[in-house]
mmCIF file with all atom_site columns, C-alpha atoms in Angstrom:
data_model
loop_
_atom_site.group_PDB
_atom_site.id
_atom_site.type_symbol
_atom_site.label_atom_id
_atom_site.label_alt_id
_atom_site.label_comp_id
_atom_site.label_asym_id
_atom_site.label_entity_id
_atom_site.label_seq_id
_atom_site.pdbx_PDB_ins_code
_atom_site.Cartn_x
_atom_site.Cartn_y
_atom_site.Cartn_z
_atom_site.occupancy
_atom_site.B_iso_or_equiv
_atom_site.pdbx_formal_charge
_atom_site.auth_seq_id
_atom_site.auth_comp_id
_atom_site.auth_asym_id
_atom_site.auth_atom_id
_atom_site.pdbx_PDB_model_num
ATOM 1   C CA . MET N 1 1   ? 95.735  123.513 92.522  1.00 75.00 ? 48  MET N CA 1
ATOM 2   C CA . SER N 1 2   ? 98.904  122.811 94.519  1.00 94.00 ? 49  SER N CA 1
ATOM 3   C CA . LYS N 1 3   ? 102.229 121.750 93.063  1.00 97.00 ? 50  LYS N CA 1
ATOM 4   C CA . ILE N 1 4   ? 103.803 118.480 94.201  1.00 98.00 ? 51  ILE N CA 1
ATOM 5   C CA . LEU N 1 5   ? 107.493 117.911 93.539  1.00 98.00 ? 52  LEU N CA 1
ATOM 6   C CA . PHE N 1 6   ? 108.551 114.454 92.341  1.00 98.00 ? 53  PHE N CA 1
ATOM 7   C CA . VAL N 1 7   ? 112.282 113.929 92.942  1.00 98.00 ? 54  VAL N CA 1
ATOM 8   C CA . VAL N 1 8   ? 113.292 111.050 90.682  1.00 98.00 ? 55  VAL N CA 1
ATOM 9   C CA . THR N 1 9   ? 116.585 109.224 90.374  1.00 98.00 ? 56  THR N CA 1
ATOM 10  C CA . GLY N 1 10  ? 118.732 110.073 87.373  1.00 98.00 ? 57  GLY N CA 1
ATOM 11  C CA . ALA N 1 11  ? 120.644 106.781 87.549  1.00 98.00 ? 58  ALA N CA 1
ATOM 12  C CA . ASP N 1 12  ? 120.113 104.054 84.978  1.00 98.00 ? 59  ASP N CA 1
ATOM 13  C CA . SER N 1 13  ? 122.370 101.494 86.695  1.00 98.00 ? 60  SER N CA 1
ATOM 14  C CA . TRP N 1 14  ? 123.271 100.380 90.198  1.00 98.00 ? 61  TRP N CA 1
ATOM 15  C CA . THR N 1 15  ? 126.889 99.483  90.973  1.00 98.00 ? 62  THR N CA 1
ATOM 16  C CA . LEU N 1 16  ? 127.083 96.137  92.748  1.00 98.00 ? 63  LEU N CA 1
ATOM 17  C CA . ALA N 1 17  ? 129.756 94.966  95.183  1.00 98.00 ? 64  ALA N CA 1
ATOM 18  C CA . ASP N 1 18  ? 131.819 93.332  92.434  1.00 97.00 ? 65  ASP N CA 1
ATOM 19  C CA . GLY N 1 19  ? 131.778 96.514  90.341  1.00 97.00 ? 66  GLY N CA 1
ATOM 20  C CA . THR N 1 20  ? 129.269 95.311  87.761  1.00 97.00 ? 67  THR N CA 1
ATOM 21  C CA . GLU N 1 21  ? 126.441 97.618  86.678  1.00 97.00 ? 68  GLU N CA 1
ATOM 22  C CA . HIS N 1 22  ? 122.923 96.346  87.272  1.00 97.00 ? 69  HIS N CA 1
ATOM 23  C CA . PRO N 1 23  ? 120.403 98.082  84.955  1.00 98.00 ? 70  PRO N CA 1
ATOM 24  C CA . THR N 1 24  ? 117.858 100.066 86.931  1.00 98.00 ? 71  THR N CA 1
ATOM 25  C CA . GLY N 1 25  ? 116.130 103.452 87.168  1.00 98.00 ? 72  GLY N CA 1
ATOM 26  C CA . PHE N 1 26  ? 112.834 104.357 88.841  1.00 98.00 ? 73  PHE N CA 1
ATOM 27  C CA . TRP N 1 27  ? 110.135 101.743 89.514  1.00 98.00 ? 74  TRP N CA 1
ATOM 28  C CA . ALA N 1 28  ? 107.117 102.285 87.269  1.00 98.00 ? 75  ALA N CA 1
ATOM 29  C CA . GLU N 1 29  ? 104.272 101.584 89.713  1.00 98.00 ? 76  GLU N CA 1
ATOM 30  C CA . GLU N 1 30  ? 105.859 103.802 92.371  1.00 98.00 ? 77  GLU N CA 1
ATOM 31  C CA . ALA N 1 31  ? 105.732 106.744 89.989  1.00 98.00 ? 78  ALA N CA 1
ATOM 32  C CA . VAL N 1 32  ? 102.441 105.987 88.237  1.00 98.00 ? 79  VAL N CA 1
ATOM 33  C CA . ALA N 1 33  ? 100.194 105.243 91.235  1.00 98.00 ? 80  ALA N CA 1
ATOM 34  C CA . PRO N 1 34  ? 101.020 108.468 93.133  1.00 98.00 ? 81  PRO N CA 1
ATOM 35  C CA . TYR N 1 35  ? 101.008 110.526 89.929  1.00 98.00 ? 82  TYR N CA 1
ATOM 36  C CA . GLU N 1 36  ? 97.508  109.336 89.062  1.00 98.00 ? 83  GLU N CA 1
ATOM 37  C CA . ALA N 1 37  ? 96.290  109.954 92.626  1.00 98.00 ? 84  ALA N CA 1
ATOM 38  C CA . PHE N 1 38  ? 97.747  113.468 92.795  1.00 98.00 ? 85  PHE N CA 1
ATOM 39  C CA . ARG N 1 39  ? 96.459  114.467 89.368  1.00 97.00 ? 86  ARG N CA 1
ATOM 40  C CA . ALA N 1 40  ? 92.996  113.043 90.121  1.00 97.00 ? 87  ALA N CA 1
ATOM 41  C CA . ALA N 1 41  ? 92.926  115.209 93.246  1.00 96.00 ? 88  ALA N CA 1
ATOM 42  C CA . GLY N 1 42  ? 93.635  118.285 91.124  1.00 96.00 ? 89  GLY N CA 1
ATOM 43  C CA . HIS N 1 43  ? 97.295  118.807 91.906  1.00 97.00 ? 90  HIS N CA 1
ATOM 44  C CA . GLU N 1 44  ? 100.077 119.704 89.497  1.00 97.00 ? 91  GLU N CA 1
ATOM 45  C CA . VAL N 1 45  ? 103.158 117.469 89.396  1.00 98.00 ? 92  VAL N CA 1
ATOM 46  C CA . VAL N 1 46  ? 106.655 118.805 88.731  1.00 98.00 ? 93  VAL N CA 1
ATOM 47  C CA . VAL N 1 47  ? 109.584 116.419 88.227  1.00 98.00 ? 94  VAL N CA 1
ATOM 48  C CA . ALA N 1 48  ? 113.189 117.116 89.200  1.00 98.00 ? 95  ALA N CA 1
ATOM 49  C CA . THR N 1 49  ? 116.265 114.927 88.740  1.00 98.00 ? 96  THR N CA 1
ATOM 50  C CA . PRO N 1 50  ? 119.984 115.383 89.409  1.00 98.00 ? 97  PRO N CA 1
ATOM 51  C CA . GLY N 1 51  ? 121.284 117.484 86.546  1.00 98.00 ? 98  GLY N CA 1
ATOM 52  C CA . GLY N 1 52  ? 117.835 117.607 84.961  1.00 98.00 ? 99  GLY N CA 1
ATOM 53  C CA . VAL N 1 53  ? 118.434 114.322 83.120  1.00 98.00 ? 100 VAL N CA 1
ATOM 54  C CA . VAL N 1 54  ? 115.385 112.535 81.739  1.00 98.00 ? 101 VAL N CA 1
ATOM 55  C CA . PRO N 1 55  ? 114.853 109.634 84.156  1.00 98.00 ? 102 PRO N CA 1
ATOM 56  C CA . THR N 1 56  ? 115.009 106.007 83.086  1.00 98.00 ? 103 THR N CA 1
ATOM 57  C CA . VAL N 1 57  ? 112.295 103.545 83.998  1.00 98.00 ? 104 VAL N CA 1
ATOM 58  C CA . ASP N 1 58  ? 113.572 100.210 85.312  1.00 98.00 ? 105 ASP N CA 1
ATOM 59  C CA . GLN N 1 59  ? 112.523 97.807  82.595  1.00 97.00 ? 106 GLN N CA 1
ATOM 60  C CA . ALA N 1 60  ? 112.051 95.073  85.183  1.00 97.00 ? 107 ALA N CA 1
ATOM 61  C CA . SER N 1 61  ? 109.219 97.128  86.672  1.00 98.00 ? 108 SER N CA 1
ATOM 62  C CA . LEU N 1 62  ? 107.214 96.797  83.454  1.00 98.00 ? 109 LEU N CA 1
ATOM 63  C CA . ALA N 1 63  ? 107.188 92.985  83.496  1.00 97.00 ? 110 ALA N CA 1
ATOM 64  C CA . PRO N 1 64  ? 103.820 91.230  83.902  1.00 97.00 ? 111 PRO N CA 1
ATOM 65  C CA . GLU N 1 65  ? 105.060 89.129  86.826  1.00 95.00 ? 112 GLU N CA 1
ATOM 66  C CA . VAL N 1 66  ? 105.637 92.203  89.029  1.00 95.00 ? 113 VAL N CA 1
ATOM 67  C CA . ASN N 1 67  ? 102.406 93.913  87.983  1.00 96.00 ? 114 ASN N CA 1
ATOM 68  C CA . GLY N 1 68  ? 99.858  91.207  88.645  1.00 94.00 ? 115 GLY N CA 1
ATOM 69  C CA . GLY N 1 69  ? 99.675  90.094  85.028  1.00 96.00 ? 116 GLY N CA 1
ATOM 70  C CA . ARG N 1 70  ? 99.985  91.399  81.507  1.00 96.00 ? 117 ARG N CA 1
ATOM 71  C CA . GLU N 1 71  ? 96.853  93.542  81.550  1.00 97.00 ? 118 GLU N CA 1
ATOM 72  C CA . ASN N 1 72  ? 97.996  95.685  84.460  1.00 96.00 ? 119 ASN N CA 1
ATOM 73  C CA . ALA N 1 73  ? 101.558 95.804  83.134  1.00 97.00 ? 120 ALA N CA 1
ATOM 74  C CA . GLU N 1 74  ? 100.222 97.239  79.891  1.00 97.00 ? 121 GLU N CA 1
ATOM 75  C CA . ARG N 1 75  ? 98.093  99.721  81.834  1.00 97.00 ? 122 ARG N CA 1
ATOM 76  C CA . ILE N 1 76  ? 101.098 100.965 83.785  1.00 97.00 ? 123 ILE N CA 1
ATOM 77  C CA . ALA N 1 77  ? 103.211 101.250 80.638  1.00 97.00 ? 124 ALA N CA 1
ATOM 78  C CA . LYS N 1 78  ? 100.457 103.281 78.997  1.00 97.00 ? 125 LYS N CA 1
ATOM 79  C CA . ALA N 1 79  ? 100.119 105.472 82.086  1.00 96.00 ? 126 ALA N CA 1
ATOM 80  C CA . LEU N 1 80  ? 103.840 106.184 81.962  1.00 96.00 ? 127 LEU N CA 1
ATOM 81  C CA . GLU N 1 81  ? 103.415 107.509 78.442  1.00 96.00 ? 128 GLU N CA 1
ATOM 82  C CA . SER N 1 82  ? 100.857 109.984 79.798  1.00 95.00 ? 129 SER N CA 1
ATOM 83  C CA . PHE N 1 83  ? 103.244 111.088 82.561  1.00 97.00 ? 130 PHE N CA 1
ATOM 84  C CA . THR N 1 84  ? 104.709 113.736 80.272  1.00 97.00 ? 131 THR N CA 1
ATOM 85  C CA . GLU N 1 85  ? 106.367 115.664 83.106  1.00 98.00 ? 132 GLU N CA 1
ATOM 86  C CA . LEU N 1 86  ? 109.003 112.916 83.212  1.00 98.00 ? 133 LEU N CA 1
ATOM 87  C CA . ARG N 1 87  ? 110.272 114.076 79.816  1.00 97.00 ? 134 ARG N CA 1
ATOM 88  C CA . SER N 1 88  ? 111.169 117.599 80.906  1.00 97.00 ? 135 SER N CA 1
ATOM 89  C CA . PRO N 1 89  ? 112.472 117.507 84.473  1.00 98.00 ? 136 PRO N CA 1
ATOM 90  C CA . LEU N 1 90  ? 113.905 120.455 86.327  1.00 98.00 ? 137 LEU N CA 1
ATOM 91  C CA . ARG N 1 91  ? 117.463 120.393 87.603  1.00 98.00 ? 138 ARG N CA 1
ATOM 92  C CA . LEU N 1 92  ? 117.317 119.230 91.205  1.00 98.00 ? 139 LEU N CA 1
ATOM 93  C CA . GLU N 1 93  ? 120.070 121.717 91.965  1.00 97.00 ? 140 GLU N CA 1
ATOM 94  C CA . ASP N 1 94  ? 117.758 124.622 91.092  1.00 97.00 ? 141 ASP N CA 1
ATOM 95  C CA . VAL N 1 95  ? 114.658 123.494 92.993  1.00 97.00 ? 142 VAL N CA 1
ATOM 96  C CA . ARG N 1 96  ? 113.283 125.386 96.003  1.00 94.00 ? 143 ARG N CA 1
ATOM 97  C CA . PRO N 1 97  ? 111.127 123.133 98.198  1.00 94.00 ? 144 PRO N CA 1
ATOM 98  C CA . ASP N 1 98  ? 109.233 126.182 99.462  1.00 93.00 ? 145 ASP N CA 1
ATOM 99  C CA . ASP N 1 99  ? 107.614 126.451 96.017  1.00 96.00 ? 146 ASP N CA 1
ATOM 100 C CA . TYR N 1 100 ? 105.718 123.181 96.546  1.00 97.00 ? 147 TYR N CA 1
ATOM 101 C CA . ALA N 1 101 ? 102.934 121.846 98.742  1.00 97.00 ? 148 ALA N CA 1
ATOM 102 C CA . ALA N 1 102 ? 104.556 118.422 99.130  1.00 98.00 ? 149 ALA N CA 1
ATOM 103 C CA . VAL N 1 103 ? 107.579 116.402 98.016  1.00 98.00 ? 150 VAL N CA 1
ATOM 104 C CA . PHE N 1 104 ? 107.522 112.796 96.832  1.00 98.00 ? 151 PHE N CA 1
ATOM 105 C CA . TYR N 1 105 ? 110.366 110.341 96.093  1.00 98.00 ? 152 TYR N CA 1
ATOM 106 C CA . PRO N 1 106 ? 109.623 107.114 94.168  1.00 98.00 ? 153 PRO N CA 1
ATOM 107 C CA . GLY N 1 107 ? 111.998 104.192 94.392  1.00 98.00 ? 154 GLY N CA 1
ATOM 108 C CA . GLY N 1 108 ? 113.642 101.631 92.183  1.00 98.00 ? 155 GLY N CA 1
ATOM 109 C CA . HIS N 1 109 ? 117.299 100.795 92.831  1.00 98.00 ? 156 HIS N CA 1
ATOM 110 C CA . GLY N 1 110 ? 118.323 104.074 91.172  1.00 98.00 ? 157 GLY N CA 1
ATOM 111 C CA . PRO N 1 111 ? 118.233 106.132 94.406  1.00 98.00 ? 158 PRO N CA 1
ATOM 112 C CA . MET N 1 112 ? 120.757 103.695 95.922  1.00 98.00 ? 159 MET N CA 1
ATOM 113 C CA . GLU N 1 113 ? 123.203 104.891 93.249  1.00 98.00 ? 160 GLU N CA 1
ATOM 114 C CA . ASP N 1 114 ? 122.690 108.662 93.143  1.00 98.00 ? 161 ASP N CA 1
ATOM 115 C CA . LEU N 1 115 ? 120.216 110.161 95.631  1.00 98.00 ? 162 LEU N CA 1
ATOM 116 C CA . ALA N 1 116 ? 121.779 108.342 98.594  1.00 98.00 ? 163 ALA N CA 1
ATOM 117 C CA . VAL N 1 117 ? 124.859 110.541 98.181  1.00 98.00 ? 164 VAL N CA 1
ATOM 118 C CA . ASN N 1 118 ? 123.368 113.613 96.495  1.00 98.00 ? 165 ASN N CA 1
ATOM 119 C CA . ALA N 1 119 ? 123.982 116.708 98.622  1.00 97.00 ? 166 ALA N CA 1
ATOM 120 C CA . ASP N 1 120 ? 121.391 118.812 96.759  1.00 98.00 ? 167 ASP N CA 1
ATOM 121 C CA . SER N 1 121 ? 118.709 116.212 97.454  1.00 98.00 ? 168 SER N CA 1
ATOM 122 C CA . GLY N 1 122 ? 119.858 115.977 101.048 1.00 98.00 ? 169 GLY N CA 1
ATOM 123 C CA . ARG N 1 123 ? 119.580 119.734 101.524 1.00 97.00 ? 170 ARG N CA 1
ATOM 124 C CA . LEU N 1 124 ? 116.124 119.750 99.916  1.00 98.00 ? 171 LEU N CA 1
ATOM 125 C CA . LEU N 1 125 ? 114.927 117.032 102.278 1.00 98.00 ? 172 LEU N CA 1
ATOM 126 C CA . ALA N 1 126 ? 116.383 118.785 105.318 1.00 97.00 ? 173 ALA N CA 1
ATOM 127 C CA . ARG N 1 127 ? 114.727 122.048 104.303 1.00 97.00 ? 174 ARG N CA 1
ATOM 128 C CA . ALA N 1 128 ? 111.392 120.318 103.666 1.00 97.00 ? 175 ALA N CA 1
ATOM 129 C CA . LEU N 1 129 ? 111.564 118.639 107.050 1.00 97.00 ? 176 LEU N CA 1
ATOM 130 C CA . GLU N 1 130 ? 112.455 121.888 108.810 1.00 96.00 ? 177 GLU N CA 1
ATOM 131 C CA . SER N 1 131 ? 109.611 123.782 107.148 1.00 96.00 ? 178 SER N CA 1
ATOM 132 C CA . GLY N 1 132 ? 106.980 121.128 107.872 1.00 97.00 ? 179 GLY N CA 1
ATOM 133 C CA . LEU N 1 133 ? 106.413 120.241 104.224 1.00 97.00 ? 180 LEU N CA 1
ATOM 134 C CA . PRO N 1 134 ? 104.665 116.877 103.748 1.00 98.00 ? 181 PRO N CA 1
ATOM 135 C CA . LEU N 1 135 ? 107.157 114.294 102.488 1.00 98.00 ? 182 LEU N CA 1
ATOM 136 C CA . GLY N 1 136 ? 106.315 110.994 100.796 1.00 98.00 ? 183 GLY N CA 1
ATOM 137 C CA . VAL N 1 137 ? 109.062 108.419 100.132 1.00 98.00 ? 184 VAL N CA 1
ATOM 138 C CA . VAL N 1 138 ? 108.604 104.824 98.979  1.00 98.00 ? 185 VAL N CA 1
ATOM 139 C CA . CYS N 1 139 ? 110.542 101.548 98.608  1.00 98.00 ? 186 CYS N CA 1
ATOM 140 C CA . HIS N 1 140 ? 114.213 102.334 97.790  1.00 98.00 ? 187 HIS N CA 1
ATOM 141 C CA . GLY N 1 141 ? 113.401 106.063 97.766  1.00 98.00 ? 188 GLY N CA 1
ATOM 142 C CA . PRO N 1 142 ? 114.364 106.298 101.474 1.00 98.00 ? 189 PRO N CA 1
ATOM 143 C CA . ALA N 1 143 ? 117.963 105.873 100.334 1.00 98.00 ? 190 ALA N CA 1
ATOM 144 C CA . ALA N 1 144 ? 117.739 109.617 99.692  1.00 98.00 ? 191 ALA N CA 1
ATOM 145 C CA . LEU N 1 145 ? 117.259 110.198 103.421 1.00 98.00 ? 192 LEU N CA 1
ATOM 146 C CA . LEU N 1 146 ? 120.860 109.108 103.941 1.00 98.00 ? 193 LEU N CA 1
ATOM 147 C CA . ALA N 1 147 ? 122.122 112.311 102.305 1.00 98.00 ? 194 ALA N CA 1
ATOM 148 C CA . ALA N 1 148 ? 120.103 114.583 104.608 1.00 98.00 ? 195 ALA N CA 1
ATOM 149 C CA . VAL N 1 149 ? 122.799 115.543 107.089 1.00 97.00 ? 196 VAL N CA 1
ATOM 150 C CA . GLY N 1 150 ? 122.451 118.365 109.599 1.00 94.00 ? 197 GLY N CA 1
ATOM 151 C CA . ALA N 1 151 ? 124.996 120.929 110.775 1.00 92.00 ? 198 ALA N CA 1
ATOM 152 C CA . ASP N 1 152 ? 126.053 118.568 113.569 1.00 94.00 ? 199 ASP N CA 1
ATOM 153 C CA . GLY N 1 153 ? 126.891 115.834 111.050 1.00 94.00 ? 200 GLY N CA 1
ATOM 154 C CA . GLY N 1 154 ? 123.976 113.649 112.091 1.00 96.00 ? 201 GLY N CA 1
ATOM 155 C CA . ASN N 1 155 ? 121.096 112.564 109.919 1.00 98.00 ? 202 ASN N CA 1
ATOM 156 C CA . VAL N 1 156 ? 118.116 114.924 110.210 1.00 98.00 ? 203 VAL N CA 1
ATOM 157 C CA . PHE N 1 157 ? 115.750 111.931 110.088 1.00 98.00 ? 204 PHE N CA 1
ATOM 158 C CA . ALA N 1 158 ? 117.413 110.158 113.018 1.00 98.00 ? 205 ALA N CA 1
ATOM 159 C CA . GLY N 1 159 ? 114.689 109.091 115.438 1.00 98.00 ? 206 GLY N CA 1
ATOM 160 C CA . TYR N 1 160 ? 111.994 109.057 112.741 1.00 98.00 ? 207 TYR N CA 1
ATOM 161 C CA . GLU N 1 161 ? 110.070 105.853 112.104 1.00 98.00 ? 208 GLU N CA 1
ATOM 162 C CA . VAL N 1 162 ? 109.968 104.806 108.451 1.00 98.00 ? 209 VAL N CA 1
ATOM 163 C CA . ALA N 1 163 ? 108.993 102.013 106.107 1.00 98.00 ? 210 ALA N CA 1
ATOM 164 C CA . ALA N 1 164 ? 111.544 101.106 103.445 1.00 98.00 ? 211 ALA N CA 1
ATOM 165 C CA . PHE N 1 165 ? 112.504 98.175  101.247 1.00 98.00 ? 212 PHE N CA 1
ATOM 166 C CA . THR N 1 166 ? 113.626 95.544  103.709 1.00 98.00 ? 213 THR N CA 1
ATOM 167 C CA . ASN N 1 167 ? 116.577 93.175  103.863 1.00 98.00 ? 214 ASN N CA 1
ATOM 168 C CA . ALA N 1 168 ? 114.118 90.279  103.548 1.00 98.00 ? 215 ALA N CA 1
ATOM 169 C CA . GLU N 1 169 ? 112.687 91.709  100.322 1.00 98.00 ? 216 GLU N CA 1
ATOM 170 C CA . GLU N 1 170 ? 116.153 92.375  98.907  1.00 98.00 ? 217 GLU N CA 1
ATOM 171 C CA . LYS N 1 171 ? 117.107 88.769  99.655  1.00 98.00 ? 218 LYS N CA 1
ATOM 172 C CA . GLN N 1 172 ? 113.930 87.424  98.104  1.00 97.00 ? 219 GLN N CA 1
ATOM 173 C CA . GLY N 1 173 ? 114.544 89.658  95.081  1.00 96.00 ? 220 GLY N CA 1
ATOM 174 C CA . GLY N 1 174 ? 117.921 87.984  94.617  1.00 96.00 ? 221 GLY N CA 1
ATOM 175 C CA . LEU N 1 175 ? 120.236 90.993  94.908  1.00 96.00 ? 222 LEU N CA 1
ATOM 176 C CA . ALA N 1 176 ? 121.075 91.177  98.614  1.00 97.00 ? 223 ALA N CA 1
ATOM 177 C CA . ASP N 1 177 ? 124.206 89.066  98.334  1.00 97.00 ? 224 ASP N CA 1
ATOM 178 C CA . ARG N 1 178 ? 125.493 91.188  95.453  1.00 97.00 ? 225 ARG N CA 1
ATOM 179 C CA . ALA N 1 179 ? 124.772 94.625  96.919  1.00 98.00 ? 226 ALA N CA 1
ATOM 180 C CA . LYS N 1 180 ? 127.425 96.926  98.398  1.00 97.00 ? 227 LYS N CA 1
ATOM 181 C CA . TRP N 1 181 ? 124.996 97.733  101.209 1.00 98.00 ? 228 TRP N CA 1
ATOM 182 C CA . LEU N 1 182 ? 121.399 97.147  102.163 1.00 98.00 ? 229 LEU N CA 1
ATOM 183 C CA . LEU N 1 183 ? 118.936 99.981  102.654 1.00 98.00 ? 230 LEU N CA 1
ATOM 184 C CA . GLN N 1 184 ? 117.434 98.766  105.925 1.00 98.00 ? 231 GLN N CA 1
ATOM 185 C CA . ASP N 1 185 ? 120.902 98.372  107.432 1.00 98.00 ? 232 ASP N CA 1
ATOM 186 C CA . ARG N 1 186 ? 122.189 101.766 106.306 1.00 98.00 ? 233 ARG N CA 1
ATOM 187 C CA . LEU N 1 187 ? 119.080 103.614 107.518 1.00 98.00 ? 234 LEU N CA 1
ATOM 188 C CA . THR N 1 188 ? 119.380 101.895 110.905 1.00 98.00 ? 235 THR N CA 1
ATOM 189 C CA . GLU N 1 189 ? 123.045 102.899 111.123 1.00 98.00 ? 236 GLU N CA 1
ATOM 190 C CA . ALA N 1 190 ? 121.989 106.526 110.487 1.00 98.00 ? 237 ALA N CA 1
ATOM 191 C CA . GLY N 1 191 ? 119.607 106.410 113.448 1.00 98.00 ? 238 GLY N CA 1
ATOM 192 C CA . VAL N 1 192 ? 116.430 106.033 111.395 1.00 98.00 ? 239 VAL N CA 1
ATOM 193 C CA . ILE N 1 193 ? 113.976 103.513 112.859 1.00 98.00 ? 240 ILE N CA 1
ATOM 194 C CA . VAL N 1 194 ? 112.827 101.053 110.181 1.00 98.00 ? 241 VAL N CA 1
ATOM 195 C CA . ARG N 1 195 ? 109.456 99.460  110.914 1.00 98.00 ? 242 ARG N CA 1
ATOM 196 C CA . ALA N 1 196 ? 109.318 96.389  108.673 1.00 98.00 ? 243 ALA N CA 1
ATOM 197 C CA . GLY N 1 197 ? 106.056 94.880  107.511 1.00 98.00 ? 244 GLY N CA 1
ATOM 198 C CA . GLU N 1 198 ? 105.423 91.615  105.706 1.00 98.00 ? 245 GLU N CA 1
ATOM 199 C CA . PRO N 1 199 ? 107.489 91.262  102.520 1.00 98.00 ? 246 PRO N CA 1
ATOM 200 C CA . TRP N 1 200 ? 105.737 92.639  99.427  1.00 97.00 ? 247 TRP N CA 1
ATOM 201 C CA . ALA N 1 201 ? 102.538 93.573  101.306 1.00 98.00 ? 248 ALA N CA 1
ATOM 202 C CA . PRO N 1 202 ? 101.379 97.209  101.476 1.00 98.00 ? 249 PRO N CA 1
ATOM 203 C CA . HIS N 1 203 ? 102.937 98.873  104.514 1.00 98.00 ? 250 HIS N CA 1
ATOM 204 C CA . VAL N 1 204 ? 102.891 102.613 105.210 1.00 98.00 ? 251 VAL N CA 1
ATOM 205 C CA . VAL N 1 205 ? 104.420 104.375 108.200 1.00 98.00 ? 252 VAL N CA 1
ATOM 206 C CA . THR N 1 206 ? 103.661 107.979 109.123 1.00 98.00 ? 253 THR N CA 1
ATOM 207 C CA . ASP N 1 207 ? 105.778 110.005 111.533 1.00 98.00 ? 254 ASP N CA 1
ATOM 208 C CA . ARG N 1 208 ? 105.042 113.699 111.818 1.00 97.00 ? 255 ARG N CA 1
ATOM 209 C CA . THR N 1 209 ? 105.275 115.147 108.275 1.00 97.00 ? 256 THR N CA 1
ATOM 210 C CA . LEU N 1 210 ? 107.024 112.062 106.853 1.00 98.00 ? 257 LEU N CA 1
ATOM 211 C CA . VAL N 1 211 ? 105.013 109.338 105.093 1.00 98.00 ? 258 VAL N CA 1
ATOM 212 C CA . THR N 1 212 ? 106.944 106.293 103.910 1.00 98.00 ? 259 THR N CA 1
ATOM 213 C CA . GLY N 1 213 ? 106.079 103.045 102.117 1.00 98.00 ? 260 GLY N CA 1
ATOM 214 C CA . GLN N 1 214 ? 107.926 99.742  102.105 1.00 98.00 ? 261 GLN N CA 1
ATOM 215 C CA . ASN N 1 215 ? 107.568 98.473  98.548  1.00 98.00 ? 262 ASN N CA 1
ATOM 216 C CA . PRO N 1 216 ? 105.754 99.024  95.229  1.00 98.00 ? 263 PRO N CA 1
ATOM 217 C CA . ALA N 1 217 ? 102.439 97.825  96.678  1.00 97.00 ? 264 ALA N CA 1
ATOM 218 C CA . SER N 1 218 ? 102.697 100.630 99.246  1.00 98.00 ? 265 SER N CA 1
ATOM 219 C CA . SER N 1 219 ? 102.841 103.452 96.702  1.00 98.00 ? 266 SER N CA 1
ATOM 220 C CA . ALA N 1 220 ? 99.079  103.877 96.209  1.00 98.00 ? 267 ALA N CA 1
ATOM 221 C CA . PRO N 1 221 ? 98.169  103.882 99.931  1.00 98.00 ? 268 PRO N CA 1
ATOM 222 C CA . LEU N 1 222 ? 101.111 106.205 100.608 1.00 98.00 ? 269 LEU N CA 1
ATOM 223 C CA . ALA N 1 223 ? 99.751  108.660 98.034  1.00 98.00 ? 270 ALA N CA 1
ATOM 224 C CA . GLN N 1 224 ? 96.399  108.706 99.810  1.00 98.00 ? 271 GLN N CA 1
ATOM 225 C CA . GLU N 1 225 ? 98.088  109.414 103.145 1.00 97.00 ? 272 GLU N CA 1
ATOM 226 C CA . LEU N 1 226 ? 100.046 112.255 101.599 1.00 97.00 ? 273 LEU N CA 1
ATOM 227 C CA . LEU N 1 227 ? 96.891  113.706 100.059 1.00 97.00 ? 274 LEU N CA 1
ATOM 228 C CA . LYS N 1 228 ? 95.273  113.829 103.519 1.00 96.00 ? 275 LYS N CA 1
ATOM 229 C CA . ARG N 1 229 ? 98.009  116.263 104.523 1.00 94.00 ? 276 ARG N CA 1
ATOM 230 C CA . LEU N 1 230 ? 97.102  118.541 101.630 1.00 92.00 ? 277 LEU N CA 1
ATOM 231 C CA . SER N 1 231 ? 93.355  118.695 102.293 1.00 77.00 ? 278 SER N CA 1
#
């Protein structure tokens, strides 16, 4: 059994351009689908958050309309209850990526608030990339890539192709005009190459050891791609 590190946002709100706080956290499906896939494959999951805070699920991610109906929404909510590792996370500051077989970052708008500027997360990602550790990052999770800065001041993921939550999806979700910045734009500015797929459809991009997904629907296929790198 290998250990897979889940790095989860510790934020429960996202500060918008006008200074208001938009309730958020991690997106349920993006945590549940990979967790179930990794556990079914016999791997152990360890959760880490900034400061070791217990992460908050974005309540919007439990709504029937974003889960294909009430039945699946209830299934995901129940699965979250079984994801007991979320209740006792490690402090991200204390984590050594070398202790794990892979690293995974779920999304939700939370990473836009904390992981995008978290130096400990950035160092972990840079170390994982340098050591060839498989990395899986989905939806708004790629915001964390922005904090991975090398000794030369450039982003260590510059030149990598990724999938990430797109400007089109943010606009369709109704928050683009209120955001301080958009993920696709900021990644592009950092030299990361965003390969956009159709809004809301599963879309996974692999580049060397990095596996990324565009949106919640991409989390399950991303998990399968990451598992291939552990077989």
